[in-house]
Short mmCIF file of C-alpha atoms and ligand atoms in Angstrom, two decimals:
data_model
loop_
_atom_site.label_atom_id
_atom_site.label_comp_id
_atom_site.label_asym_id
_atom_site.label_seq_id
_atom_site.Cartn_x
_atom_site.Cartn_y
_atom_site.Cartn_z
CA UNK X 1 -39.61 -43.48 33.17
CA UNK X 2 -39.82 -40.06 32.73
CA UNK X 3 -37.42 -39.02 35.22
CA UNK X 4 -35.08 -41.44 33.23
CA UNK X 5 -36.17 -39.39 29.82
CA UNK X 6 -35.74 -36.38 31.16
CA UNK X 7 -31.78 -36.87 32.52
CA UNK X 8 -31.07 -37.86 28.62
CA UNK X 9 -33.04 -35.39 27.15
CA UNK X 10 -30.43 -33.45 30.18
CA UNK X 11 -27.64 -35.37 28.60
CA UNK X 12 -28.02 -34.81 25.56
CA UNK X 13 -28.37 -30.64 26.14
CA UNK X 14 -25.11 -30.59 27.39
CA UNK X 15 -23.17 -32.79 24.92
CA UNK X 16 -25.03 -30.57 22.58
CA UNK X 17 -23.58 -27.98 24.28
CA UNK X 18 -20.43 -28.93 24.60
CA UNK X 19 -19.43 -29.00 21.00
CA UNK X 20 -20.50 -25.53 20.27
CA UNK X 21 -18.51 -24.25 22.78
CA UNK X 22 -15.30 -24.29 20.96
CA UNK X 23 -17.20 -22.79 17.28
CA UNK X 24 -16.60 -20.30 15.30
CA UNK X 25 -18.87 -18.19 12.98
CA UNK X 26 -17.16 -17.61 10.37
CA UNK X 27 -18.96 -15.59 7.31
CA UNK X 28 -16.13 -14.95 4.20
CA UNK X 29 -17.03 -11.42 2.26
CA UNK X 30 -16.28 -11.55 -1.05
CA UNK X 31 -17.00 -9.14 -3.97
CA UNK X 32 -18.87 -10.27 -7.33
CA UNK X 33 -16.73 -9.53 -10.06
CA UNK X 34 -13.21 -8.79 -10.19
CA UNK X 35 -10.89 -6.82 -12.93
CA UNK X 36 -8.24 -8.74 -14.52
CA UNK X 37 -4.68 -8.60 -13.17
CA UNK X 38 -5.94 -6.30 -9.87
CA UNK X 39 -6.37 -7.47 -6.74
CA UNK X 40 -9.99 -8.05 -4.86
CA UNK X 41 -10.25 -7.24 -1.49
CA UNK X 42 -11.60 -10.82 0.34
CA UNK X 43 -12.34 -10.37 3.79
CA UNK X 44 -13.36 -13.04 6.80
CA UNK X 45 -15.68 -11.96 9.67
CA UNK X 46 -15.49 -14.28 12.44
CA UNK X 47 -17.43 -14.28 15.62
CA UNK X 48 -17.71 -16.93 18.64
CA UNK X 49 -20.31 -19.02 19.58
CA UNK X 50 -21.64 -15.72 21.12
CA UNK X 51 -21.46 -14.09 18.45
CA UNK X 52 -18.79 -11.53 19.35
CA UNK X 53 -16.21 -10.70 16.90
CA UNK X 54 -13.11 -12.88 17.56
CA UNK X 55 -9.68 -10.27 17.65
CA UNK X 56 -6.19 -11.07 17.26
CA UNK X 57 -6.12 -14.51 15.38
CA UNK X 58 -4.42 -15.52 12.59
CA UNK X 59 -6.31 -15.76 9.73
CA UNK X 60 -5.44 -17.37 6.54
CA UNK X 61 -7.15 -18.43 3.39
CA UNK X 62 -6.42 -20.82 0.08
CA UNK X 63 -8.59 -19.94 -3.30
CA UNK X 64 -8.98 -23.12 -5.42
CA UNK X 65 -11.61 -23.64 -8.63
CA UNK X 66 -13.04 -27.02 -8.65
CA UNK X 67 -10.43 -29.51 -10.87
CA UNK X 68 -8.41 -26.60 -12.17
CA UNK X 69 -4.65 -25.27 -11.50
CA UNK X 70 -4.82 -21.35 -11.49
CA UNK X 71 -1.36 -21.95 -8.91
CA UNK X 72 -2.74 -21.05 -5.67
CA UNK X 73 -4.01 -17.97 -4.50
CA UNK X 74 -3.35 -17.61 -0.79
CA UNK X 75 -3.56 -15.08 1.71
CA UNK X 76 -1.95 -15.92 4.61
CA UNK X 77 -1.82 -13.45 7.91
CA UNK X 78 -4.48 -11.98 6.47
CA UNK X 79 -4.66 -8.44 8.75
CA UNK X 80 -7.40 -7.76 11.32
CA UNK X 81 -8.84 -4.65 9.60
CA UNK X 82 -12.06 -4.18 12.20
CA UNK X 83 -13.03 -6.03 15.03
CA UNK X 84 -12.91 -9.48 14.05
CA UNK X 85 -12.57 -8.80 10.77
CA UNK X 86 -9.56 -10.46 8.47
CA UNK X 87 -8.67 -8.83 5.61
CA UNK X 88 -6.63 -10.09 2.13
CA UNK X 89 -5.99 -9.43 -1.11
CA UNK X 90 -6.03 -12.27 -4.15
CA UNK X 91 -5.59 -11.79 -7.84
CA UNK X 92 -8.27 -14.12 -9.85
CA UNK X 93 -7.32 -14.97 -13.49
CA UNK X 94 -10.73 -16.06 -14.10
CA UNK X 95 -14.36 -16.04 -13.17
CA UNK X 96 -15.99 -19.15 -11.73
CA UNK X 97 -16.80 -21.09 -8.69
CA UNK X 98 -14.37 -20.83 -6.27
CA UNK X 99 -13.97 -23.01 -3.11
CA UNK X 100 -11.92 -20.89 0.14
CA UNK X 101 -10.46 -23.29 2.66
CA UNK X 102 -9.91 -20.75 5.76
CA UNK X 103 -7.39 -21.51 9.08
CA UNK X 104 -8.26 -19.77 11.79
CA UNK X 105 -5.64 -19.72 15.00
CA UNK X 106 -6.90 -17.95 17.96
CA UNK X 107 -4.47 -18.06 20.80
CA UNK X 108 -4.01 -21.86 20.44
CA UNK X 109 -7.95 -22.07 19.63
CA UNK X 110 -7.84 -23.52 15.51
CA UNK X 111 -10.78 -24.23 13.34
CA UNK X 112 -10.15 -25.03 9.39
CA UNK X 113 -13.19 -25.09 7.07
CA UNK X 114 -14.22 -24.38 3.52
CA UNK X 115 -16.80 -22.07 1.91
CA UNK X 116 -17.56 -21.37 -1.37
CA UNK X 117 -18.17 -18.86 -3.45
CA UNK X 118 -18.21 -17.05 -7.37
CA UNK X 119 -17.32 -14.48 -9.14
CA UNK X 120 -17.42 -12.98 -12.28
CA UNK X 121 -15.07 -10.81 -14.94
CA UNK X 122 -16.16 -7.45 -15.04
CA UNK X 123 -14.51 -6.96 -18.30
CA UNK X 124 -16.64 -7.26 -21.12
CA UNK X 125 -15.43 -9.86 -24.22
CU1 CU Z 1 -10.37 -21.33 -13.84
#
């Protein structure tokens, strides 16, 4: 009985390890504020499951506001500006809460996910 329990735990650990081996750790770096009609720099930091930077990947990001359309603010082929850090420019029209839909293609290994952030306009009204 004890042996069976041990085997079961071992099996679960193997399963969990198997699931996470393909995972990326994604960090979204956005400014706290923007200037209207001027591009803001958005960065996506991509690390592998061991915390090493993922280099040479294709990264694109779409920015959307909940229940609103501001055209789509998308950044295709973000530029790798340092190891594992992909940079793009977005021109915001409105302050508020955004969802970034991030797509990563690391030499065929794909990841898609969402990150949320909010941004304010630095122009006083
Ligand atoms: Cu809006």
